[in-house]
């Protein structure tokens, strides 16, 4: 056997080992998904939107309806927001809409332009028997949807409470690597994520008030809703969505922004992360902001402070 043949033999052996390894990882993933199926039973109600299932969670019976809207890539919005809305549901009707590709909603492979995202949310709320006006409570990227909602349907939005929400100007310089997201999606689909210690331990699990059972549910949902194709399509459209929202101007609705220190995955330094929304809300006639010394998922850290401030803001 010559040198070339030896090299080819080694390469073939390596390829075979890798194929077998990934096959075992994938089988392990499928076995776990089957075992976790009961944990992935919808927590809220399922409504039909454009022929697909969308998850809507409703709690509380107050006259004012708070609609919580998740940031990009949040696997289980219903449980992600629970530490905060559990402190508000005695006084308000609390709603969490899980967009397609998130939580207990269907994964769909379609364009995620801002109009499609917004109309899906509005249709889900209507199908769930809810009606405007709403107080929108967006986290991170869904801030674009909330602002656009107030621009397009001002009579449906009585206020916006931003939970470290994004404003259009963030996306002028933000680097969004879709190729990396697709690799993450492949790894999640194969089950590689199950081999990474602590990857499923979200801020809600580590710092919120979830029960042990709710933590189990969150982890189970995470392994089936990580970097879904819907999430990736949403990120691929976000810069264009931001431009559309920016071009329509600043909506003049009562607005309260909770602003983090920029840590926890924003990609910005503290000074820049805080400066951009402060400049934005300075253009809102009835706008206020509060700076919090915590990471991006503010509702999983400062839920007591945020809930108290929300009640004060809405009482004014």
PDB file of N, CA and C in Angstrom, residues 189-269:
ATOM      1  N   UNK A 189     -31.071  20.678  15.033  1.00  0.00           N
ATOM      2  CA  UNK A 189     -31.859  19.615  14.414  1.00  0.00           C
ATOM      3  C   UNK A 189     -31.224  18.246  14.560  1.00  0.00           C
ATOM      4  N   UNK A 190     -29.908  18.218  14.584  1.00  0.00           N
ATOM      5  CA  UNK A 190     -29.185  16.960  14.752  1.00  0.00           C
ATOM      6  C   UNK A 190     -29.137  16.506  16.206  1.00  0.00           C
ATOM      7  N   UNK A 191     -29.310  17.460  17.112  1.00  0.00           N
ATOM      8  CA  UNK A 191     -29.227  17.123  18.526  1.00  0.00           C
ATOM      9  C   UNK A 191     -27.883  17.425  19.155  1.00  0.00           C
ATOM     10  N   UNK A 192     -27.016  18.121  18.414  1.00  0.00           N
ATOM     11  CA  UNK A 192     -25.701  18.463  18.936  1.00  0.00           C
ATOM     12  C   UNK A 192     -25.817  19.360  20.171  1.00  0.00           C
ATOM     13  N   UNK A 193     -26.872  20.191  20.202  1.00  0.00           N
ATOM     14  CA  UNK A 193     -27.047  21.102  21.339  1.00  0.00           C
ATOM     15  C   UNK A 193     -27.194  20.361  22.662  1.00  0.00           C
ATOM     16  N   UNK A 194     -27.674  19.133  22.605  1.00  0.00           N
ATOM     17  CA  UNK A 194     -27.839  18.358  23.849  1.00  0.00           C
ATOM     18  C   UNK A 194     -26.493  18.007  24.489  1.00  0.00           C
ATOM     19  N   UNK A 195     -25.423  18.119  23.726  1.00  0.00           N
ATOM     20  CA  UNK A 195     -24.099  17.773  24.235  1.00  0.00           C
ATOM     21  C   UNK A 195     -23.380  18.969  24.846  1.00  0.00           C
ATOM     22  N   UNK A 196     -23.997  20.153  24.729  1.00  0.00           N
ATOM     23  CA  UNK A 196     -23.348  21.373  25.231  1.00  0.00           C
ATOM     24  C   UNK A 196     -23.880  21.688  26.623  1.00  0.00           C
ATOM     25  N   UNK A 197     -23.064  21.560  27.647  1.00  0.00           N
ATOM     26  CA  UNK A 197     -23.533  21.773  29.029  1.00  0.00           C
ATOM     27  C   UNK A 197     -24.102  23.177  29.244  1.00  0.00           C
ATOM     28  N   UNK A 198     -25.267  23.252  29.847  1.00  0.00           N
ATOM     29  CA  UNK A 198     -25.847  24.528  30.240  1.00  0.00           C
ATOM     30  C   UNK A 198     -26.502  25.337  29.147  1.00  0.00           C
ATOM     31  N   UNK A 199     -26.478  24.863  27.899  1.00  0.00           N
ATOM     32  CA  UNK A 199     -26.992  25.672  26.797  1.00  0.00           C
ATOM     33  C   UNK A 199     -28.497  25.920  26.909  1.00  0.00           C
ATOM     34  N   UNK A 200     -29.228  25.003  27.537  1.00  0.00           N
ATOM     35  CA  UNK A 200     -30.687  25.158  27.672  1.00  0.00           C
ATOM     36  C   UNK A 200     -31.077  25.956  28.907  1.00  0.00           C
ATOM     37  N   UNK A 201     -30.096  26.368  29.700  1.00  0.00           N
ATOM     38  CA  UNK A 201     -30.385  27.081  30.952  1.00  0.00           C
ATOM     39  C   UNK A 201     -30.577  28.566  30.671  1.00  0.00           C
ATOM     40  N   UNK A 202     -31.749  28.932  30.251  1.00  0.00           N
ATOM     41  CA  UNK A 202     -32.058  30.319  29.907  1.00  0.00           C
ATOM     42  C   UNK A 202     -32.040  31.213  31.136  1.00  0.00           C
ATOM     43  N   UNK A 203     -32.100  32.523  30.889  1.00  0.00           N
ATOM     44  CA  UNK A 203     -32.180  33.469  32.010  1.00  0.00           C
ATOM     45  C   UNK A 203     -33.429  33.219  32.846  1.00  0.00           C
ATOM     46  N   UNK A 204     -34.522  32.831  32.177  1.00  0.00           N
ATOM     47  CA  UNK A 204     -35.761  32.543  32.905  1.00  0.00           C
ATOM     48  C   UNK A 204     -35.566  31.390  33.873  1.00  0.00           C
ATOM     49  N   UNK A 205     -34.803  30.395  33.471  1.00  0.00           N
ATOM     50  CA  UNK A 205     -34.546  29.236  34.319  1.00  0.00           C
ATOM     51  C   UNK A 205     -33.588  29.597  35.456  1.00  0.00           C
ATOM     52  N   UNK A 206     -32.546  30.332  35.125  1.00  0.00           N
ATOM     53  CA  UNK A 206     -31.502  30.620  36.117  1.00  0.00           C
ATOM     54  C   UNK A 206     -31.876  31.742  37.092  1.00  0.00           C
ATOM     55  N   UNK A 207     -32.616  32.739  36.614  1.00  0.00           N
ATOM     56  CA  UNK A 207     -32.828  33.932  37.438  1.00  0.00           C
ATOM     57  C   UNK A 207     -34.292  34.252  37.707  1.00  0.00           C
ATOM     58  N   UNK A 208     -35.213  33.583  37.020  1.00  0.00           N
ATOM     59  CA  UNK A 208     -36.627  33.855  37.208  1.00  0.00           C
ATOM     60  C   UNK A 208     -37.230  33.066  38.350  1.00  0.00           C
ATOM     61  N   UNK A 209     -38.557  32.984  38.342  1.00  0.00           N
ATOM     62  CA  UNK A 209     -39.277  32.340  39.443  1.00  0.00           C
ATOM     63  C   UNK A 209     -40.025  31.089  38.977  1.00  0.00           C
ATOM     64  N   UNK A 210     -39.549  30.443  37.926  1.00  0.00           N
ATOM     65  CA  UNK A 210     -40.223  29.263  37.405  1.00  0.00           C
ATOM     66  C   UNK A 210     -40.125  28.099  38.392  1.00  0.00           C
ATOM     67  N   UNK A 211     -41.166  27.276  38.400  1.00  0.00           N
ATOM     68  CA  UNK A 211     -41.139  26.056  39.212  1.00  0.00           C
ATOM     69  C   UNK A 211     -40.239  25.030  38.534  1.00  0.00           C
ATOM     70  N   UNK A 212     -39.912  23.967  39.237  1.00  0.00           N
ATOM     71  CA  UNK A 212     -39.086  22.908  38.659  1.00  0.00           C
ATOM     72  C   UNK A 212     -39.754  22.298  37.432  1.00  0.00           C
ATOM     73  N   UNK A 213     -41.073  22.115  37.488  1.00  0.00           N
ATOM     74  CA  UNK A 213     -41.795  21.572  36.347  1.00  0.00           C
ATOM     75  C   UNK A 213     -41.734  22.517  35.150  1.00  0.00           C
ATOM     76  N   UNK A 214     -41.887  23.793  35.394  1.00  0.00           N
ATOM     77  CA  UNK A 214     -41.824  24.781  34.311  1.00  0.00           C
ATOM     78  C   UNK A 214     -40.428  24.835  33.697  1.00  0.00           C
ATOM     79  N   UNK A 215     -39.417  24.641  34.509  1.00  0.00           N
ATOM     80  CA  UNK A 215     -38.051  24.598  33.985  1.00  0.00           C
ATOM     81  C   UNK A 215     -37.875  23.394  33.058  1.00  0.00           C
ATOM     82  N   UNK A 216     -38.450  22.267  33.434  1.00  0.00           N
ATOM     83  CA  UNK A 216     -38.404  21.080  32.574  1.00  0.00           C
ATOM     84  C   UNK A 216     -39.076  21.348  31.232  1.00  0.00           C
ATOM     85  N   UNK A 217     -40.226  21.998  31.288  1.00  0.00           N
ATOM     86  CA  UNK A 217     -40.968  22.314  30.062  1.00  0.00           C
ATOM     87  C   UNK A 217     -40.140  23.244  29.189  1.00  0.00           C
ATOM     88  N   UNK A 218     -39.548  24.267  29.808  1.00  0.00           N
ATOM     89  CA  UNK A 218     -38.739  25.218  29.040  1.00  0.00           C
ATOM     90  C   UNK A 218     -37.606  24.492  28.311  1.00  0.00           C
ATOM     91  N   UNK A 219     -36.911  23.615  29.020  1.00  0.00           N
ATOM     92  CA  UNK A 219     -35.804  22.890  28.394  1.00  0.00           C
ATOM     93  C   UNK A 219     -36.290  22.022  27.239  1.00  0.00           C
ATOM     94  N   UNK A 220     -37.419  21.358  27.424  1.00  0.00           N
ATOM     95  CA  UNK A 220     -37.966  20.496  26.374  1.00  0.00           C
ATOM     96  C   UNK A 220     -38.318  21.312  25.134  1.00  0.00           C
ATOM     97  N   UNK A 221     -38.919  22.479  25.347  1.00  0.00           N
ATOM     98  CA  UNK A 221     -39.266  23.342  24.217  1.00  0.00           C
ATOM     99  C   UNK A 221     -38.002  23.869  23.546  1.00  0.00           C
ATOM    100  N   UNK A 222     -37.004  24.204  24.342  1.00  0.00           N
ATOM    101  CA  UNK A 222     -35.741  24.706  23.795  1.00  0.00           C
ATOM    102  C   UNK A 222     -35.164  23.748  22.754  1.00  0.00           C
ATOM    103  N   UNK A 223     -35.169  22.453  23.065  1.00  0.00           N
ATOM    104  CA  UNK A 223     -34.558  21.486  22.159  1.00  0.00           C
ATOM    105  C   UNK A 223     -35.352  21.277  20.871  1.00  0.00           C
ATOM    106  N   UNK A 224     -36.565  21.796  20.806  1.00  0.00           N
ATOM    107  CA  UNK A 224     -37.345  21.689  19.572  1.00  0.00           C
ATOM    108  C   UNK A 224     -37.579  23.046  18.911  1.00  0.00           C
ATOM    109  N   UNK A 225     -37.163  24.133  19.577  1.00  0.00           N
ATOM    110  CA  UNK A 225     -37.383  25.479  19.042  1.00  0.00           C
ATOM    111  C   UNK A 225     -36.120  26.334  19.181  1.00  0.00           C
ATOM    112  N   UNK A 226     -35.011  25.798  18.693  1.00  0.00           N
ATOM    113  CA  UNK A 226     -33.755  26.546  18.676  1.00  0.00           C
ATOM    114  C   UNK A 226     -33.377  26.855  17.238  1.00  0.00           C
ATOM    115  N   UNK A 227     -33.195  28.130  16.929  1.00  0.00           N
ATOM    116  CA  UNK A 227     -32.793  28.567  15.585  1.00  0.00           C
ATOM    117  C   UNK A 227     -33.664  27.921  14.510  1.00  0.00           C
ATOM    118  N   UNK A 228     -34.970  28.011  14.680  1.00  0.00           N
ATOM    119  CA  UNK A 228     -35.887  27.445  13.683  1.00  0.00           C
ATOM    120  C   UNK A 228     -35.784  28.238  12.387  1.00  0.00           C
ATOM    121  N   UNK A 229     -36.238  27.639  11.309  1.00  0.00           N
ATOM    122  CA  UNK A 229     -36.185  28.321  10.016  1.00  0.00           C
ATOM    123  C   UNK A 229     -37.004  29.602  10.041  1.00  0.00           C
ATOM    124  N   UNK A 230     -38.085  29.622  10.814  1.00  0.00           N
ATOM    125  CA  UNK A 230     -38.897  30.831  10.938  1.00  0.00           C
ATOM    126  C   UNK A 230     -38.098  31.943  11.608  1.00  0.00           C
ATOM    127  N   UNK A 231     -37.383  31.598  12.684  1.00  0.00           N
ATOM    128  CA  UNK A 231     -36.547  32.580  13.371  1.00  0.00           C
ATOM    129  C   UNK A 231     -35.470  33.127  12.433  1.00  0.00           C
ATOM    130  N   UNK A 232     -34.861  32.248  11.656  1.00  0.00           N
ATOM    131  CA  UNK A 232     -33.801  32.666  10.739  1.00  0.00           C
ATOM    132  C   UNK A 232     -34.355  33.593   9.660  1.00  0.00           C
ATOM    133  N   UNK A 233     -35.523  33.254   9.122  1.00  0.00           N
ATOM    134  CA  UNK A 233     -36.146  34.118   8.118  1.00  0.00           C
ATOM    135  C   UNK A 233     -36.471  35.494   8.697  1.00  0.00           C
ATOM    136  N   UNK A 234     -36.869  35.504   9.963  1.00  0.00           N
ATOM    137  CA  UNK A 234     -37.168  36.754  10.647  1.00  0.00           C
ATOM    138  C   UNK A 234     -35.916  37.624  10.755  1.00  0.00           C
ATOM    139  N   UNK A 235     -34.814  37.012  11.121  1.00  0.00           N
ATOM    140  CA  UNK A 235     -33.552  37.744  11.236  1.00  0.00           C
ATOM    141  C   UNK A 235     -33.053  38.218   9.870  1.00  0.00           C
ATOM    142  N   UNK A 236     -33.305  37.405   8.837  1.00  0.00           N
ATOM    143  CA  UNK A 236     -32.888  37.786   7.488  1.00  0.00           C
ATOM    144  C   UNK A 236     -33.626  39.024   6.994  1.00  0.00           C
ATOM    145  N   UNK A 237     -34.816  39.255   7.527  1.00  0.00           N
ATOM    146  CA  UNK A 237     -35.639  40.397   7.098  1.00  0.00           C
ATOM    147  C   UNK A 237     -35.549  41.591   8.035  1.00  0.00           C
ATOM    148  N   UNK A 238     -34.853  41.449   9.150  1.00  0.00           N
ATOM    149  CA  UNK A 238     -34.966  42.456  10.213  1.00  0.00           C
ATOM    150  C   UNK A 238     -34.425  43.826   9.812  1.00  0.00           C
ATOM    151  N   UNK A 239     -33.364  43.871   9.033  1.00  0.00           N
ATOM    152  CA  UNK A 239     -32.820  45.177   8.643  1.00  0.00           C
ATOM    153  C   UNK A 239     -33.795  45.935   7.751  1.00  0.00           C
ATOM    154  N   UNK A 240     -34.428  45.228   6.815  1.00  0.00           N
ATOM    155  CA  UNK A 240     -35.440  45.864   5.977  1.00  0.00           C
ATOM    156  C   UNK A 240     -36.651  46.266   6.811  1.00  0.00           C
ATOM    157  N   UNK A 241     -37.014  45.415   7.751  1.00  0.00           N
ATOM    158  CA  UNK A 241     -38.130  45.750   8.645  1.00  0.00           C
ATOM    159  C   UNK A 241     -37.822  47.011   9.448  1.00  0.00           C
ATOM    160  N   UNK A 242     -36.589  47.107   9.931  1.00  0.00           N
ATOM    161  CA  UNK A 242     -36.192  48.278  10.715  1.00  0.00           C
ATOM    162  C   UNK A 242     -36.247  49.553   9.870  1.00  0.00           C
ATOM    163  N   UNK A 243     -35.813  49.447   8.616  1.00  0.00           N
ATOM    164  CA  UNK A 243     -35.854  50.616   7.727  1.00  0.00           C
ATOM    165  C   UNK A 243     -37.289  51.083   7.500  1.00  0.00           C
ATOM    166  N   UNK A 244     -38.208  50.130   7.348  1.00  0.00           N
ATOM    167  CA  UNK A 244     -39.605  50.477   7.114  1.00  0.00           C
ATOM    168  C   UNK A 244     -40.196  51.174   8.331  1.00  0.00           C
ATOM    169  N   UNK A 245     -39.873  50.665   9.521  1.00  0.00           N
ATOM    170  CA  UNK A 245     -40.381  51.273  10.752  1.00  0.00           C
ATOM    171  C   UNK A 245     -39.775  52.660  10.940  1.00  0.00           C
ATOM    172  N   UNK A 246     -38.492  52.783  10.675  1.00  0.00           N
ATOM    173  CA  UNK A 246     -37.824  54.075  10.839  1.00  0.00           C
ATOM    174  C   UNK A 246     -38.393  55.130   9.890  1.00  0.00           C
ATOM    175  N   UNK A 247     -38.677  54.736   8.670  1.00  0.00           N
ATOM    176  CA  UNK A 247     -39.165  55.687   7.667  1.00  0.00           C
ATOM    177  C   UNK A 247     -40.552  56.237   8.010  1.00  0.00           C
ATOM    178  N   UNK A 248     -41.302  55.514   8.837  1.00  0.00           N
ATOM    179  CA  UNK A 248     -42.657  55.944   9.204  1.00  0.00           C
ATOM    180  C   UNK A 248     -42.675  56.915  10.386  1.00  0.00           C
ATOM    181  N   UNK A 249     -41.513  57.198  10.941  1.00  0.00           N
ATOM    182  CA  UNK A 249     -41.438  58.147  12.043  1.00  0.00           C
ATOM    183  C   UNK A 249     -41.673  57.527  13.407  1.00  0.00           C
ATOM    184  N   UNK A 250     -41.636  58.363  14.427  1.00  0.00           N
ATOM    185  CA  UNK A 250     -41.791  57.907  15.812  1.00  0.00           C
ATOM    186  C   UNK A 250     -43.258  58.015  16.213  1.00  0.00           C
ATOM    187  N   UNK A 251     -43.907  56.891  16.558  1.00  0.00           N
ATOM    188  CA  UNK A 251     -45.326  56.950  16.938  1.00  0.00           C
ATOM    189  C   UNK A 251     -45.509  57.685  18.267  1.00  0.00           C
ATOM    190  N   UNK A 252     -46.548  58.503  18.317  1.00  0.00           N
ATOM    191  CA  UNK A 252     -46.789  59.285  19.530  1.00  0.00           C
ATOM    192  C   UNK A 252     -47.843  58.610  20.406  1.00  0.00           C
ATOM    193  N   UNK A 253     -47.407  57.548  21.069  1.00  0.00           N
ATOM    194  CA  UNK A 253     -48.235  56.868  22.065  1.00  0.00           C
ATOM    195  C   UNK A 253     -47.468  56.891  23.378  1.00  0.00           C
ATOM    196  N   UNK A 254     -48.141  56.840  24.520  1.00  0.00           N
ATOM    197  CA  UNK A 254     -47.410  56.760  25.785  1.00  0.00           C
ATOM    198  C   UNK A 254     -46.411  55.599  25.751  1.00  0.00           C
ATOM    199  N   UNK A 255     -45.182  55.878  26.154  1.00  0.00           N
ATOM    200  CA  UNK A 255     -44.136  54.871  26.005  1.00  0.00           C
ATOM    201  C   UNK A 255     -43.224  54.863  27.233  1.00  0.00           C
ATOM    202  N   UNK A 256     -42.970  53.675  27.740  1.00  0.00           N
ATOM    203  CA  UNK A 256     -42.063  53.472  28.869  1.00  0.00           C
ATOM    204  C   UNK A 256     -41.035  52.436  28.457  1.00  0.00           C
ATOM    205  N   UNK A 257     -39.761  52.814  28.509  1.00  0.00           N
ATOM    206  CA  UNK A 257     -38.697  51.893  28.126  1.00  0.00           C
ATOM    207  C   UNK A 257     -37.859  51.505  29.332  1.00  0.00           C
ATOM    208  N   UNK A 258     -37.703  50.201  29.527  1.00  0.00           N
ATOM    209  CA  UNK A 258     -36.740  49.671  30.490  1.00  0.00           C
ATOM    210  C   UNK A 258     -35.490  49.307  29.690  1.00  0.00           C
ATOM    211  N   UNK A 259     -34.356  49.865  30.063  1.00  0.00           N
ATOM    212  CA  UNK A 259     -33.129  49.710  29.279  1.00  0.00           C
ATOM    213  C   UNK A 259     -32.078  48.987  30.110  1.00  0.00           C
ATOM    214  N   UNK A 260     -31.534  47.911  29.564  1.00  0.00           N
ATOM    215  CA  UNK A 260     -30.541  47.095  30.279  1.00  0.00           C
ATOM    216  C   UNK A 260     -29.150  47.714  30.149  1.00  0.00           C
ATOM    217  N   UNK A 261     -28.148  46.992  30.669  1.00  0.00           N
ATOM    218  CA  UNK A 261     -26.769  47.457  30.530  1.00  0.00           C
ATOM    219  C   UNK A 261     -26.126  46.956  29.237  1.00  0.00           C
ATOM    220  N   UNK A 262     -26.916  46.262  28.399  1.00  0.00           N
ATOM    221  CA  UNK A 262     -26.415  45.818  27.097  1.00  0.00           C
ATOM    222  C   UNK A 262     -25.734  44.464  27.108  1.00  0.00           C
ATOM    223  N   UNK A 263     -25.516  43.892  28.297  1.00  0.00           N
ATOM    224  CA  UNK A 263     -24.895  42.568  28.351  1.00  0.00           C
ATOM    225  C   UNK A 263     -25.942  41.499  28.075  1.00  0.00           C
ATOM    226  N   UNK A 264     -25.479  40.285  27.853  1.00  0.00           N
ATOM    227  CA  UNK A 264     -26.426  39.193  27.632  1.00  0.00           C
ATOM    228  C   UNK A 264     -26.765  38.962  26.176  1.00  0.00           C
ATOM    229  N   UNK A 265     -25.854  39.344  25.273  1.00  0.00           N
ATOM    230  CA  UNK A 265     -26.036  38.964  23.872  1.00  0.00           C
ATOM    231  C   UNK A 265     -26.472  40.047  22.915  1.00  0.00           C
ATOM    232  N   UNK A 266     -26.453  41.326  23.323  1.00  0.00           N
ATOM    233  CA  UNK A 266     -26.879  42.379  22.396  1.00  0.00           C
ATOM    234  C   UNK A 266     -25.827  42.686  21.330  1.00  0.00           C
ATOM    235  N   UNK A 267     -24.550  42.473  21.676  1.00  0.00           N
ATOM    236  CA  UNK A 267     -23.486  42.799  20.739  1.00  0.00           C
ATOM    237  C   UNK A 267     -23.045  44.253  20.806  1.00  0.00           C
ATOM    238  N   UNK A 268     -23.627  45.037  21.727  1.00  0.00           N
ATOM    239  CA  UNK A 268     -23.290  46.450  21.878  1.00  0.00           C
ATOM    240  C   UNK A 268     -22.618  46.692  23.229  1.00  0.00           C
ATOM    241  N   UNK A 269     -21.803  47.740  23.291  1.00  0.00           N
ATOM    242  CA  UNK A 269     -21.276  48.147  24.588  1.00  0.00           C
ATOM    243  C   UNK A 269     -22.358  48.901  25.348  1.00  0.00           C
TER     244      UNK A 269
END
